[in-house]
Amino acid sequence: MTPTLSTPALVLHTTEYSETSVIAKVFTRQLGVRSYILKGVRKGGGRTKRNLLQPLSYLDMVVYVNPKTTLNYVKELAPHTPTFTHSDTQAINNAVVFFMTELLYKTLREEEPDQELFDYIVGALEQLRQPLPAMHAQMPLLFLLRLTRYLGLWPRDNYSPHEPLFDLQEGCYKSVGETTIDPATSLLLHEYLQVSALPYPESNSRYPQTTLAQRTALMNRLIEYLQLHLDGFRSFHSHEILHTILN
């Protein structure tokens, strides 16, 4: 008999499979990123409802573990926490979650368990449950920057008056360079790096005082930074939708 394992999981992506099933790519706390077949999800009256598989849904799963295949089945599945309840921030929540999901889907590698990262993502989702739109507007940048630490790409914060320009290729501050970004955005990155280095979650009073245009400029440069340093991270669009919703 194939052994089973219980693990919390976050949904990253789903793909239709056969006439009634789906394949769900999930980030599990115990096994890292895995893909599972869920039978009957697309069939009316099925035991598992499709709405449980929304982006970054937090689930409790019992999965079969067959080392001879990379595509196992799910034995049991249930929601771990309820969905967002603050209707006044729902549009912002959805945009931020969509951004987080695409970012994780395109950066996390297969079968690399990281329980600390899993717990950080869950904590970020819990913050989104608070009805604080100002905090939600700051979260995408802070989430991305903290994720770079887990990916081994944390920018070196050696900012100084003598080296005030962040170099996207080198990942540190320099006085001059072909891949450096403008002084204002470099300074803003330094301010966000300082906040991101604080114990999580940080105080709202520590957030840099910024406009949407400033945050957009920094986000665009950070996406370029990831594109330079991560294979397969060429096409990324959810930050553009995010900026439209936050405007």
Coordinates of N, CA and C in Angstrom, one line a residue:
M1 N 0.8 -1.2 0.0 CA 0.0 0.0 0.0 C 0.9 1.2 0.0
T2 N 0.5 2.2 -0.8 CA 1.3 3.5 -0.9 C 1.2 4.3 0.4
P3 N 2.3 4.7 1.0 CA 2.2 5.4 2.2 C 1.6 6.8 2.0
T4 N 1.1 7.5 3.0 CA 0.6 8.8 2.9 C 1.3 9.7 3.9
L5 N 1.1 11.0 3.7 CA 1.8 12.0 4.5 C 0.8 13.2 4.7
S6 N 0.7 13.8 5.8 CA -0.1 15.0 6.1 C 0.8 16.2 6.1
T7 N 0.3 17.2 5.4 CA 1.1 18.5 5.3 C 0.2 19.7 5.0
P8 N 0.5 20.8 5.6 CA -0.1 22.0 5.1 C 0.4 22.4 3.7
A9 N -0.3 23.1 2.9 CA 0.1 23.4 1.5 C -0.5 24.7 1.1
L10 N 0.1 25.4 0.2 CA -0.4 26.6 -0.5 C -0.5 26.4 -2.0
V11 N -1.6 26.7 -2.6 CA -1.9 26.4 -4.0 C -1.1 27.5 -4.8
L12 N -0.3 27.0 -5.8 CA 0.4 27.9 -6.7 C -0.3 27.9 -8.1
H13 N -0.8 26.8 -8.6 CA -1.3 26.8 -10.0 C -2.1 25.5 -10.1
T14 N -3.1 25.6 -11.0 CA -3.9 24.4 -11.3 C -4.0 24.3 -12.8
T15 N -4.1 23.0 -13.3 CA -4.2 22.7 -14.7 C -5.3 21.6 -14.9
E16 N -6.2 21.8 -15.8 CA -7.2 20.8 -16.1 C -6.6 19.5 -16.5
Y17 N -7.1 18.3 -16.0 CA -6.6 17.0 -16.3 C -7.7 16.0 -16.5
S18 N -7.7 15.4 -17.6 CA -8.8 14.5 -18.0 C -10.1 15.3 -18.0
E19 N -11.3 14.6 -17.9 CA -12.6 15.2 -18.0 C -13.0 15.8 -16.7
T20 N -12.6 15.3 -15.6 CA -13.1 15.7 -14.3 C -12.1 16.1 -13.3
S21 N -10.8 16.0 -13.6 CA -9.8 16.2 -12.6 C -8.9 17.4 -12.9
V22 N -8.1 17.8 -11.9 CA -7.1 18.8 -12.1 C -5.8 18.4 -11.6
I23 N -4.7 19.0 -12.1 CA -3.4 18.8 -11.5 C -3.1 20.1 -10.7
A24 N -2.8 20.0 -9.4 CA -2.5 21.2 -8.6 C -1.0 21.2 -8.3
K25 N -0.4 22.3 -8.6 CA 1.0 22.5 -8.2 C 0.9 23.3 -6.9
V26 N 1.5 22.8 -5.8 CA 1.4 23.4 -4.5 C 2.7 23.4 -3.8
F27 N 2.9 24.4 -2.9 CA 4.1 24.5 -2.1 C 3.7 23.9 -0.7
T28 N 4.2 22.7 -0.4 CA 3.9 22.0 0.8 C 5.0 22.4 1.9
R29 N 4.6 22.3 3.1 CA 5.5 22.6 4.2 C 6.5 21.5 4.4
Q30 N 6.1 20.3 4.1 CA 6.9 19.1 4.4 C 7.8 18.7 3.2
L31 N 7.3 18.9 2.0 CA 7.9 18.3 0.8 C 8.4 19.3 -0.2
G32 N 8.1 20.6 0.0 CA 8.5 21.6 -1.0 C 7.4 21.7 -2.1
V33 N 7.8 22.1 -3.3 CA 6.9 22.2 -4.4 C 6.6 20.9 -5.0
R34 N 5.3 20.5 -5.1 CA 4.9 19.2 -5.6 C 3.7 19.4 -6.5
S35 N 3.4 18.5 -7.4 CA 2.2 18.5 -8.2 C 1.4 17.2 -7.8
Y36 N 0.1 17.4 -7.7 CA -0.8 16.3 -7.4 C -2.1 16.3 -8.2
I37 N -2.6 15.1 -8.5 CA -3.8 14.9 -9.2 C -5.0 14.9 -8.2
L38 N -6.0 15.7 -8.4 CA -7.2 15.7 -7.6 C -8.3 15.3 -8.5
K39 N -8.9 14.1 -8.1 CA -9.9 13.5 -8.9 C -11.3 14.2 -8.7
G40 N -12.1 14.3 -9.7 CA -13.5 14.7 -9.6 C -13.7 16.2 -9.3
V41 N -12.7 17.0 -9.3 CA -12.8 18.4 -8.9 C -13.8 19.1 -9.9
R42 N -13.7 18.8 -11.2 CA -14.5 19.5 -12.2 C -15.9 18.9 -12.4
K43 N -16.2 17.9 -11.6 CA -17.5 17.2 -11.8 C -18.4 17.7 -10.7
G44 N -19.6 18.0 -11.2 CA -20.6 18.6 -10.2 C -20.9 17.6 -9.1
G45 N -20.9 18.1 -7.9 CA -21.2 17.2 -6.7 C -20.0 16.4 -6.3
G46 N -18.8 16.8 -6.8 CA -17.6 16.1 -6.4 C -17.2 16.4 -5.0
R47 N -16.4 15.5 -4.3 CA -16.1 15.7 -2.9 C -15.2 17.0 -2.7
T48 N -14.3 17.3 -3.6 CA -13.5 18.5 -3.5 C -14.0 19.6 -4.4
K49 N -14.2 20.7 -3.8 CA -14.8 21.9 -4.5 C -13.6 22.7 -5.2
R50 N -13.9 23.1 -6.4 CA -12.9 23.9 -7.2 C -12.5 25.2 -6.5
N51 N -13.4 25.8 -5.7 CA -13.1 27.0 -5.0 C -12.0 26.9 -3.9
L52 N -11.7 25.6 -3.5 CA -10.7 25.4 -2.5 C -9.3 25.6 -3.2
L53 N -9.2 25.7 -4.5 CA -7.9 25.7 -5.2 C -7.6 27.0 -5.8
Q54 N -8.1 28.1 -5.1 CA -7.8 29.5 -5.5 C -6.3 29.8 -5.3
P55 N -5.7 30.8 -5.9 CA -4.3 31.1 -5.7 C -4.0 31.3 -4.2
L56 N -3.0 30.6 -3.8 CA -2.5 30.7 -2.4 C -3.5 30.3 -1.3
S57 N -4.5 29.5 -1.8 CA -5.4 28.9 -0.8 C -4.5 28.0 0.2
Y58 N -4.8 28.2 1.5 CA -4.0 27.5 2.5 C -4.8 26.2 2.9
L59 N -4.2 25.1 2.6 CA -4.9 23.8 2.8 C -4.2 22.8 3.7
D60 N -5.0 21.9 4.2 CA -4.4 20.7 4.9 C -4.6 19.6 4.0
M61 N -3.6 18.9 3.6 CA -3.6 17.8 2.7 C -3.1 16.5 3.2
V62 N -3.7 15.4 2.8 CA -3.1 14.1 3.0 C -2.8 13.6 1.7
V63 N -1.5 13.3 1.4 CA -1.1 13.0 0.0 C -0.5 11.6 0.0
Y64 N -0.6 10.9 -1.1 CA 0.2 9.7 -1.3 C 1.6 10.0 -1.7
V65 N 2.5 9.2 -1.2 CA 3.9 9.4 -1.4 C 4.5 8.1 -2.1
N66 N 4.6 8.2 -3.4 CA 5.2 7.1 -4.2 C 6.5 7.7 -4.8
P67 N 7.6 7.2 -4.3 CA 8.9 7.8 -4.8 C 9.2 7.4 -6.3
K68 N 8.4 6.5 -6.9 CA 8.6 6.2 -8.2 C 8.0 7.1 -9.2
T69 N 7.2 8.1 -8.8 CA 6.6 9.0 -9.7 C 6.6 10.4 -9.0
T70 N 6.6 11.4 -9.9 CA 6.6 12.8 -9.4 C 5.2 13.4 -9.4
L71 N 4.2 12.6 -9.8 CA 2.8 13.0 -9.9 C 2.0 12.1 -9.1
N72 N 1.7 12.4 -7.8 CA 0.9 11.6 -6.9 C -0.5 12.1 -6.8
Y73 N -1.3 11.3 -6.0 CA -2.7 11.7 -5.8 C -2.9 12.3 -4.4
V74 N -4.0 13.0 -4.3 CA -4.4 13.6 -3.0 C -5.4 12.6 -2.4
K75 N -5.2 12.2 -1.2 CA -6.2 11.4 -0.5 C -7.3 12.2 0.2
E76 N -6.9 13.3 0.9 CA -7.8 14.1 1.6 C -7.3 15.6 1.5
L77 N -8.3 16.5 1.5 CA -8.0 17.9 1.4 C -9.1 18.7 2.1
A78 N -8.6 19.7 2.8 CA -9.6 20.6 3.6 C -9.0 22.0 3.7
P79 N -9.8 23.0 3.8 CA -9.2 24.4 4.0 C -8.7 24.5 5.4
H80 N -7.5 25.1 5.5 CA -6.9 25.4 6.8 C -7.4 26.6 7.4
T81 N -7.6 27.7 6.6 CA -8.2 28.9 7.1 C -9.2 29.5 6.2
P82 N -10.1 30.3 6.7 CA -11.1 30.9 5.8 C -10.6 31.9 4.8
T83 N -11.4 32.3 3.9 CA -10.9 33.3 2.9 C -11.0 34.7 3.5
F84 N -10.5 35.7 2.8 CA -10.6 37.1 3.3 C -12.0 37.5 3.5
T85 N -12.1 38.4 4.5 CA -13.5 38.8 4.9 C -13.7 40.3 4.8
H86 N -12.7 41.1 4.6 CA -12.9 42.6 4.5 C -13.2 43.0 3.1
S87 N -14.5 43.2 2.8 CA -14.9 43.5 1.5 C -14.3 44.9 1.0
D88 N -14.0 45.8 1.9 CA -13.5 47.1 1.4 C -12.1 47.0 0.9
T89 N -11.4 45.9 1.2 CA -10.0 45.8 0.7 C -9.9 44.6 -0.2
Q90 N -11.0 44.0 -0.6 CA -11.0 42.7 -1.4 C -10.2 42.9 -2.7
A91 N -10.4 44.0 -3.4 CA -9.8 44.2 -4.7 C -8.2 44.3 -4.5
I92 N -7.8 45.0 -3.5 CA -6.4 45.1 -3.2 C -5.8 43.7 -2.8
N93 N -6.6 43.0 -1.9 CA -6.1 41.7 -1.5 C -5.9 40.8 -2.7
N94 N -6.9 40.8 -3.6 CA -6.8 39.9 -4.7 C -5.6 40.2 -5.6
A95 N -5.4 41.5 -5.8 CA -4.2 41.9 -6.6 C -2.9 41.5 -6.0
V96 N -2.8 41.7 -4.7 CA -1.6 41.4 -4.0 C -1.3 39.9 -4.0
V97 N -2.4 39.1 -3.7 CA -2.3 37.6 -3.7 C -1.9 37.1 -5.1
F98 N -2.5 37.7 -6.2 CA -2.2 37.4 -7.5 C -0.7 37.6 -7.8
F99 N -0.2 38.7 -7.3 CA 1.2 39.1 -7.5 C 2.1 38.1 -6.7
M100 N 1.8 37.8 -5.5 CA 2.5 36.9 -4.7 C 2.5 35.5 -5.3
T101 N 1.4 35.1 -5.8 CA 1.3 33.7 -6.4 C 2.2 33.6 -7.7
E102 N 2.1 34.6 -8.6 CA 3.0 34.5 -9.8 C 4.4 34.5 -9.4
L103 N 4.8 35.3 -8.4 CA 6.2 35.4 -8.0 C 6.7 34.1 -7.4
L104 N 5.9 33.5 -6.6 CA 6.3 32.2 -6.0 C 6.3 31.1 -7.1
Y105 N 5.3 31.1 -7.9 CA 5.2 30.1 -9.0 C 6.4 30.1 -9.9
K106 N 6.9 31.3 -10.1 CA 8.1 31.4 -11.1 C 9.4 31.4 -10.4
T107 N 9.5 31.4 -9.1 CA 10.8 31.4 -8.4 C 11.0 30.1 -7.6
L108 N 10.0 29.5 -7.0 CA 10.2 28.3 -6.2 C 10.6 27.1 -7.1
R109 N 11.5 26.3 -6.7 CA 12.0 25.2 -7.4 C 11.3 23.9 -6.9
E110 N 11.3 22.9 -7.7 CA 10.7 21.6 -7.3 C 11.4 20.9 -6.2
E111 N 10.6 20.4 -5.3 CA 11.1 19.5 -4.2 C 12.2 20.1 -3.4
E112 N 12.0 21.3 -3.0 CA 13.0 22.0 -2.1 C 12.3 22.4 -0.8
P113 N 12.1 21.6 0.2 CA 11.4 22.0 1.4 C 12.0 23.2 2.1
D114 N 11.2 24.1 2.5 CA 11.7 25.3 3.2 C 10.6 25.7 4.2
Q115 N 10.6 25.1 5.4 CA 9.5 25.4 6.3 C 9.6 26.8 6.8
E116 N 10.7 27.4 6.9 CA 10.8 28.8 7.3 C 10.1 29.7 6.3
L117 N 10.4 29.5 5.0 CA 9.8 30.3 3.9 C 8.2 30.0 3.9
F118 N 7.8 28.8 4.1 CA 6.4 28.5 4.1 C 5.7 29.3 5.2
D119 N 6.3 29.3 6.4 CA 5.7 30.0 7.5 C 5.7 31.5 7.3
Y120 N 6.7 32.0 6.6 CA 6.7 33.5 6.3 C 5.6 33.8 5.3
I121 N 5.3 33.0 4.3 CA 4.3 33.2 3.4 C 2.9 33.2 4.1
V122 N 2.7 32.3 4.9 CA 1.5 32.2 5.7 C 1.3 33.4 6.6
G123 N 2.4 33.9 7.2 CA 2.3 35.1 8.0 C 1.9 36.3 7.1
A124 N 2.5 36.4 5.9 CA 2.1 37.5 5.0 C 0.7 37.5 4.6
L125 N 0.1 36.3 4.4 CA -1.3 36.2 4.0 C -2.1 36.6 5.2
E126 N -1.7 36.3 6.4 CA -2.5 36.7 7.6 C -2.5 38.2 7.8
Q127 N -1.4 38.8 7.4 CA -1.4 40.3 7.4 C -2.4 40.9 6.5
L128 N -2.7 40.2 5.3 CA -3.6 40.7 4.4 C -5.1 40.6 4.9
R129 N -5.3 39.9 6.0 CA -6.6 39.8 6.6 C -6.9 41.0 7.4
Q130 N -6.0 41.8 7.7 CA -6.2 43.0 8.4 C -6.7 44.1 7.5
P131 N -7.7 44.9 7.9 CA -8.3 45.9 7.0 C -7.4 47.2 7.0
L132 N -6.2 47.1 6.4 CA -5.3 48.2 6.4 C -4.7 48.4 5.0
P133 N -5.4 49.1 4.2 CA -5.0 49.3 2.8 C -3.6 49.9 2.6
A134 N -3.2 50.8 3.5 CA -1.9 51.4 3.4 C -0.8 50.3 3.6
M135 N -1.0 49.4 4.5 CA -0.1 48.3 4.7 C 0.0 47.4 3.5
H136 N -1.2 47.1 2.9 CA -1.3 46.3 1.8 C -0.5 46.9 0.6
A137 N -0.5 48.2 0.4 CA 0.2 48.8 -0.7 C 1.7 48.7 -0.5
Q138 N 2.2 48.5 0.7 CA 3.6 48.4 1.0 C 4.0 46.9 0.8
M139 N 3.1 46.0 1.1 CA 3.5 44.6 1.2 C 4.2 44.0 0.0
P140 N 3.7 44.3 -1.3 CA 4.4 43.6 -2.4 C 5.9 43.8 -2.5
L141 N 6.4 45.1 -2.2 CA 7.8 45.3 -2.2 C 8.5 44.6 -1.1
L142 N 7.9 44.7 0.1 CA 8.5 44.0 1.2 C 8.5 42.5 1.0
F143 N 7.4 41.9 0.5 CA 7.4 40.5 0.3 C 8.4 40.1 -0.7
L144 N 8.6 40.8 -1.8 CA 9.6 40.5 -2.9 C 11.0 40.5 -2.3
L145 N 11.3 41.6 -1.5 CA 12.6 41.7 -1.0 C 12.9 40.6 0.0
R146 N 12.0 40.2 0.9 CA 12.3 39.2 1.8 C 12.4 37.8 1.1
L147 N 11.6 37.7 0.0 CA 11.8 36.4 -0.8 C 13.2 36.3 -1.4
T148 N 13.8 37.4 -1.8 CA 15.2 37.3 -2.3 C 16.1 36.7 -1.3
R149 N 15.9 36.9 -0.1 CA 16.8 36.3 1.0 C 16.7 34.8 0.9
Y150 N 15.4 34.3 0.8 CA 15.2 32.8 0.7 C 15.8 32.2 -0.6
L151 N 15.8 33.0 -1.6 CA 16.3 32.6 -2.9 C 17.8 32.7 -3.0
G152 N 18.5 33.3 -2.0 CA 19.9 33.5 -2.1 C 20.3 34.7 -2.9
L153 N 19.4 35.7 -3.1 CA 19.6 36.8 -4.0 C 19.4 38.1 -3.2
W154 N 19.6 38.1 -1.9 CA 19.4 39.3 -1.1 C 20.4 40.4 -1.6
P155 N 19.9 41.6 -2.0 CA 20.8 42.7 -2.4 C 21.7 43.1 -1.2
R156 N 22.9 43.3 -1.6 CA 23.9 43.8 -0.5 C 23.6 45.3 -0.3
D157 N 23.3 45.6 1.0 CA 23.0 47.0 1.3 C 24.2 47.8 1.8
N158 N 25.1 48.1 0.9 CA 26.3 48.8 1.2 C 26.2 50.3 0.7
Y159 N 25.0 50.8 0.8 CA 24.7 52.2 0.3 C 25.5 53.2 1.1
S160 N 26.1 54.2 0.4 CA 26.8 55.3 1.0 C 26.9 56.4 0.1
P161 N 27.2 57.6 0.5 CA 27.4 58.8 -0.4 C 28.4 58.5 -1.5
H162 N 29.4 57.7 -1.2 CA 30.4 57.4 -2.2 C 30.0 56.3 -3.2
E163 N 29.0 55.4 -2.8 CA 28.5 54.4 -3.6 C 27.0 54.4 -3.5
P164 N 26.3 55.4 -4.2 CA 24.9 55.6 -4.1 C 24.0 54.9 -5.1
L165 N 24.6 54.2 -6.1 CA 23.8 53.6 -7.2 C 23.8 52.1 -7.1
F166 N 22.6 51.5 -7.1 CA 22.4 50.1 -7.0 C 22.7 49.5 -8.4
D167 N 23.5 48.5 -8.4 CA 23.9 47.8 -9.7 C 23.1 46.5 -9.8
L168 N 22.2 46.4 -10.8 CA 21.3 45.2 -10.9 C 22.1 44.0 -11.2
Q169 N 23.2 44.1 -11.9 CA 24.0 42.9 -12.3 C 24.8 42.4 -11.1
E170 N 25.4 43.3 -10.4 CA 26.3 43.0 -9.3 C 25.6 42.7 -8.0
G171 N 24.4 43.3 -7.8 CA 23.6 43.1 -6.6 C 24.1 43.9 -5.4
C172 N 24.8 45.0 -5.7 CA 25.3 45.9 -4.6 C 25.4 47.3 -5.1
Y173 N 25.7 48.2 -4.2 CA 25.8 49.6 -4.5 C 27.2 49.9 -5.0
K174 N 27.3 50.8 -6.1 CA 28.5 51.2 -6.7 C 28.5 52.7 -7.0
S175 N 29.6 53.2 -7.3 CA 29.6 54.7 -7.7 C 29.3 54.9 -9.2
V176 N 29.5 53.9 -10.0 CA 29.2 54.0 -11.4 C 29.1 52.6 -12.0
G177 N 28.3 52.4 -13.1 CA 28.2 51.1 -13.7 C 27.2 51.1 -14.8
E178 N 27.3 50.2 -15.7 CA 26.4 50.1 -16.9 C 25.1 49.6 -16.5
T179 N 24.9 48.9 -15.4 CA 23.6 48.3 -15.0 C 23.1 48.9 -13.7
T180 N 23.6 50.1 -13.4 CA 23.1 50.8 -12.2 C 21.8 51.5 -12.4
I181 N 21.0 51.7 -11.4 CA 19.7 52.4 -11.5 C 19.8 53.8 -11.0
D182 N 18.8 54.6 -11.2 CA 18.9 56.1 -10.9 C 19.1 56.3 -9.4
P183 N 19.6 57.4 -9.0 CA 19.9 57.7 -7.6 C 18.7 57.7 -6.7
A184 N 17.6 58.2 -7.1 CA 16.4 58.2 -6.3 C 15.8 56.8 -6.0
T185 N 15.8 56.0 -7.0 CA 15.3 54.6 -6.8 C 16.3 53.8 -6.0
S186 N 17.6 54.1 -6.2 CA 18.6 53.4 -5.4 C 18.5 53.7 -3.9
L187 N 18.2 55.0 -3.6 CA 18.0 55.4 -2.2 C 16.8 54.7 -1.6
L188 N 15.7 54.7 -2.4 CA 14.5 54.1 -1.9 C 14.7 52.6 -1.7
L189 N 15.5 51.9 -2.5 CA 15.8 50.5 -2.3 C 16.5 50.3 -1.0
H190 N 17.5 51.2 -0.7 CA 18.2 51.1 0.6 C 17.2 51.3 1.7
E191 N 16.3 52.2 1.7 CA 15.3 52.3 2.8 C 14.4 51.1 2.9
Y192 N 14.0 50.5 1.8 CA 13.2 49.3 2.0 C 14.0 48.1 2.4
L193 N 15.3 48.0 2.1 CA 16.2 47.0 2.6 C 16.3 47.0 4.1
Q194 N 16.4 48.3 4.6 CA 16.5 48.4 6.0 C 15.3 47.9 6.8
V195 N 14.1 48.3 6.2 CA 12.9 47.8 6.8 C 12.7 46.3 6.7
S196 N 13.1 45.8 5.5 CA 13.0 44.3 5.3 C 13.9 43.5 6.2
A197 N 14.9 44.1 6.7 CA 15.9 43.4 7.6 C 15.4 43.4 9.1
L198 N 14.3 44.1 9.4 CA 13.7 44.2 10.7 C 13.0 42.9 11.0
P199 N 12.8 42.5 12.3 CA 12.0 41.4 12.6 C 10.6 41.5 12.0
Y200 N 10.1 40.4 11.5 CA 8.8 40.4 10.9 C 7.7 39.9 11.8
P201 N 6.5 40.6 11.8 CA 6.1 41.7 10.9 C 6.6 43.0 11.5
E202 N 7.0 44.0 10.7 CA 7.6 45.2 11.2 C 6.4 46.2 11.5
S203 N 6.8 47.3 12.3 CA 5.8 48.3 12.6 C 5.5 49.1 11.4
N204 N 4.2 49.5 11.3 CA 3.7 50.3 10.1 C 4.5 51.6 10.1
S205 N 4.9 52.1 11.2 CA 5.6 53.4 11.2 C 7.0 53.4 10.6
R206 N 7.5 52.1 10.3 CA 8.8 52.0 9.7 C 8.8 52.0 8.2
Y207 N 7.6 52.0 7.6 CA 7.5 52.0 6.2 C 8.0 53.3 5.6
P208 N 8.8 53.2 4.5 CA 9.2 54.5 3.8 C 8.0 55.3 3.3
Q209 N 8.0 56.6 3.4 CA 6.9 57.4 2.9 C 7.1 57.6 1.4
T210 N 6.3 56.9 0.7 CA 6.4 56.9 -0.8 C 5.1 57.1 -1.5
T211 N 5.2 57.5 -2.8 CA 4.1 57.5 -3.7 C 4.0 56.3 -4.5
L212 N 2.8 56.1 -5.1 CA 2.7 54.9 -6.0 C 3.7 54.9 -7.1
A213 N 4.0 56.1 -7.6 CA 4.9 56.2 -8.8 C 6.3 55.8 -8.3
Q214 N 6.7 56.1 -7.1 CA 8.0 55.7 -6.6 C 8.1 54.2 -6.4
R215 N 7.0 53.7 -5.8 CA 7.0 52.2 -5.5 C 6.9 51.4 -6.9
T216 N 6.2 52.0 -7.8 CA 6.2 51.3 -9.2 C 7.6 51.3 -9.8
A217 N 8.3 52.4 -9.7 CA 9.6 52.5 -10.3 C 10.5 51.5 -9.7
L218 N 10.5 51.4 -8.3 CA 11.3 50.4 -7.6 C 10.9 49.0 -8.0
M219 N 9.6 48.7 -8.0 CA 9.2 47.3 -8.3 C 9.7 46.9 -9.7
N220 N 9.6 47.8 -10.7 CA 10.0 47.5 -12.0 C 11.5 47.2 -12.1
R221 N 12.3 47.9 -11.3 CA 13.7 47.6 -11.3 C 14.0 46.3 -10.6
L222 N 13.2 45.9 -9.5 CA 13.5 44.7 -8.8 C 13.0 43.5 -9.7
I223 N 12.0 43.7 -10.5 CA 11.6 42.6 -11.5 C 12.8 42.4 -12.4
E224 N 13.4 43.5 -12.9 CA 14.6 43.4 -13.8 C 15.7 42.6 -13.1
Y225 N 15.9 42.9 -11.8 CA 16.9 42.3 -11.0 C 16.7 40.7 -11.0
L226 N 15.5 40.3 -10.7 CA 15.2 38.9 -10.7 C 15.4 38.3 -12.1
Q227 N 15.0 39.0 -13.1 CA 15.2 38.5 -14.5 C 16.6 38.3 -14.8
L228 N 17.5 39.1 -14.3 CA 18.9 38.9 -14.5 C 19.5 37.7 -13.8
H229 N 18.9 37.4 -12.7 CA 19.6 36.4 -11.8 C 18.8 35.0 -11.7
L230 N 17.6 34.9 -12.3 CA 16.9 33.7 -12.2 C 16.5 33.2 -13.6
D231 N 16.9 31.9 -13.8 CA 16.6 31.3 -15.1 C 15.0 31.1 -15.1
G232 N 14.5 31.3 -16.3 CA 13.0 31.1 -16.4 C 12.1 32.2 -15.9
F233 N 12.7 33.3 -15.5 CA 12.0 34.4 -14.9 C 11.9 35.6 -15.9
R234 N 11.5 35.3 -17.2 CA 11.5 36.3 -18.2 C 10.2 37.0 -18.3
S235 N 9.1 36.3 -18.3 CA 7.8 36.9 -18.5 C 7.1 37.0 -17.1
F236 N 6.8 38.2 -16.7 CA 6.2 38.5 -15.5 C 5.3 39.7 -15.6
H237 N 4.0 39.6 -15.3 CA 3.1 40.7 -15.6 C 2.2 41.1 -14.4
S238 N 2.1 40.4 -13.4 CA 1.1 40.7 -12.3 C 1.4 42.0 -11.6
H239 N 2.7 42.4 -11.6 CA 3.0 43.7 -10.9 C 2.3 44.9 -11.7
E240 N 2.1 44.7 -13.0 CA 1.4 45.7 -13.8 C 0.0 45.8 -13.4
I241 N -0.7 44.7 -13.2 CA -2.1 44.7 -12.7 C -2.2 45.3 -11.3
L242 N -1.2 44.9 -10.5 CA -1.2 45.4 -9.1 C -1.1 46.9 -9.1
H243 N -0.3 47.5 -9.9 CA -0.1 49.0 -10.0 C -1.4 49.6 -10.4
T244 N -2.1 49.0 -11.3 CA -3.4 49.6 -11.8 C -4.4 49.6 -10.7
I245 N -4.5 48.5 -9.9 CA -5.5 48.4 -8.8 C -5.2 49.4 -7.7
L246 N -3.9 49.5 -7.4 CA -3.5 50.4 -6.3 C -3.6 51.9 -6.7
N247 N -3.7 52.2 -8.0 CA -3.7 53.6 -8.4 C -5.0 54.2 -8.0

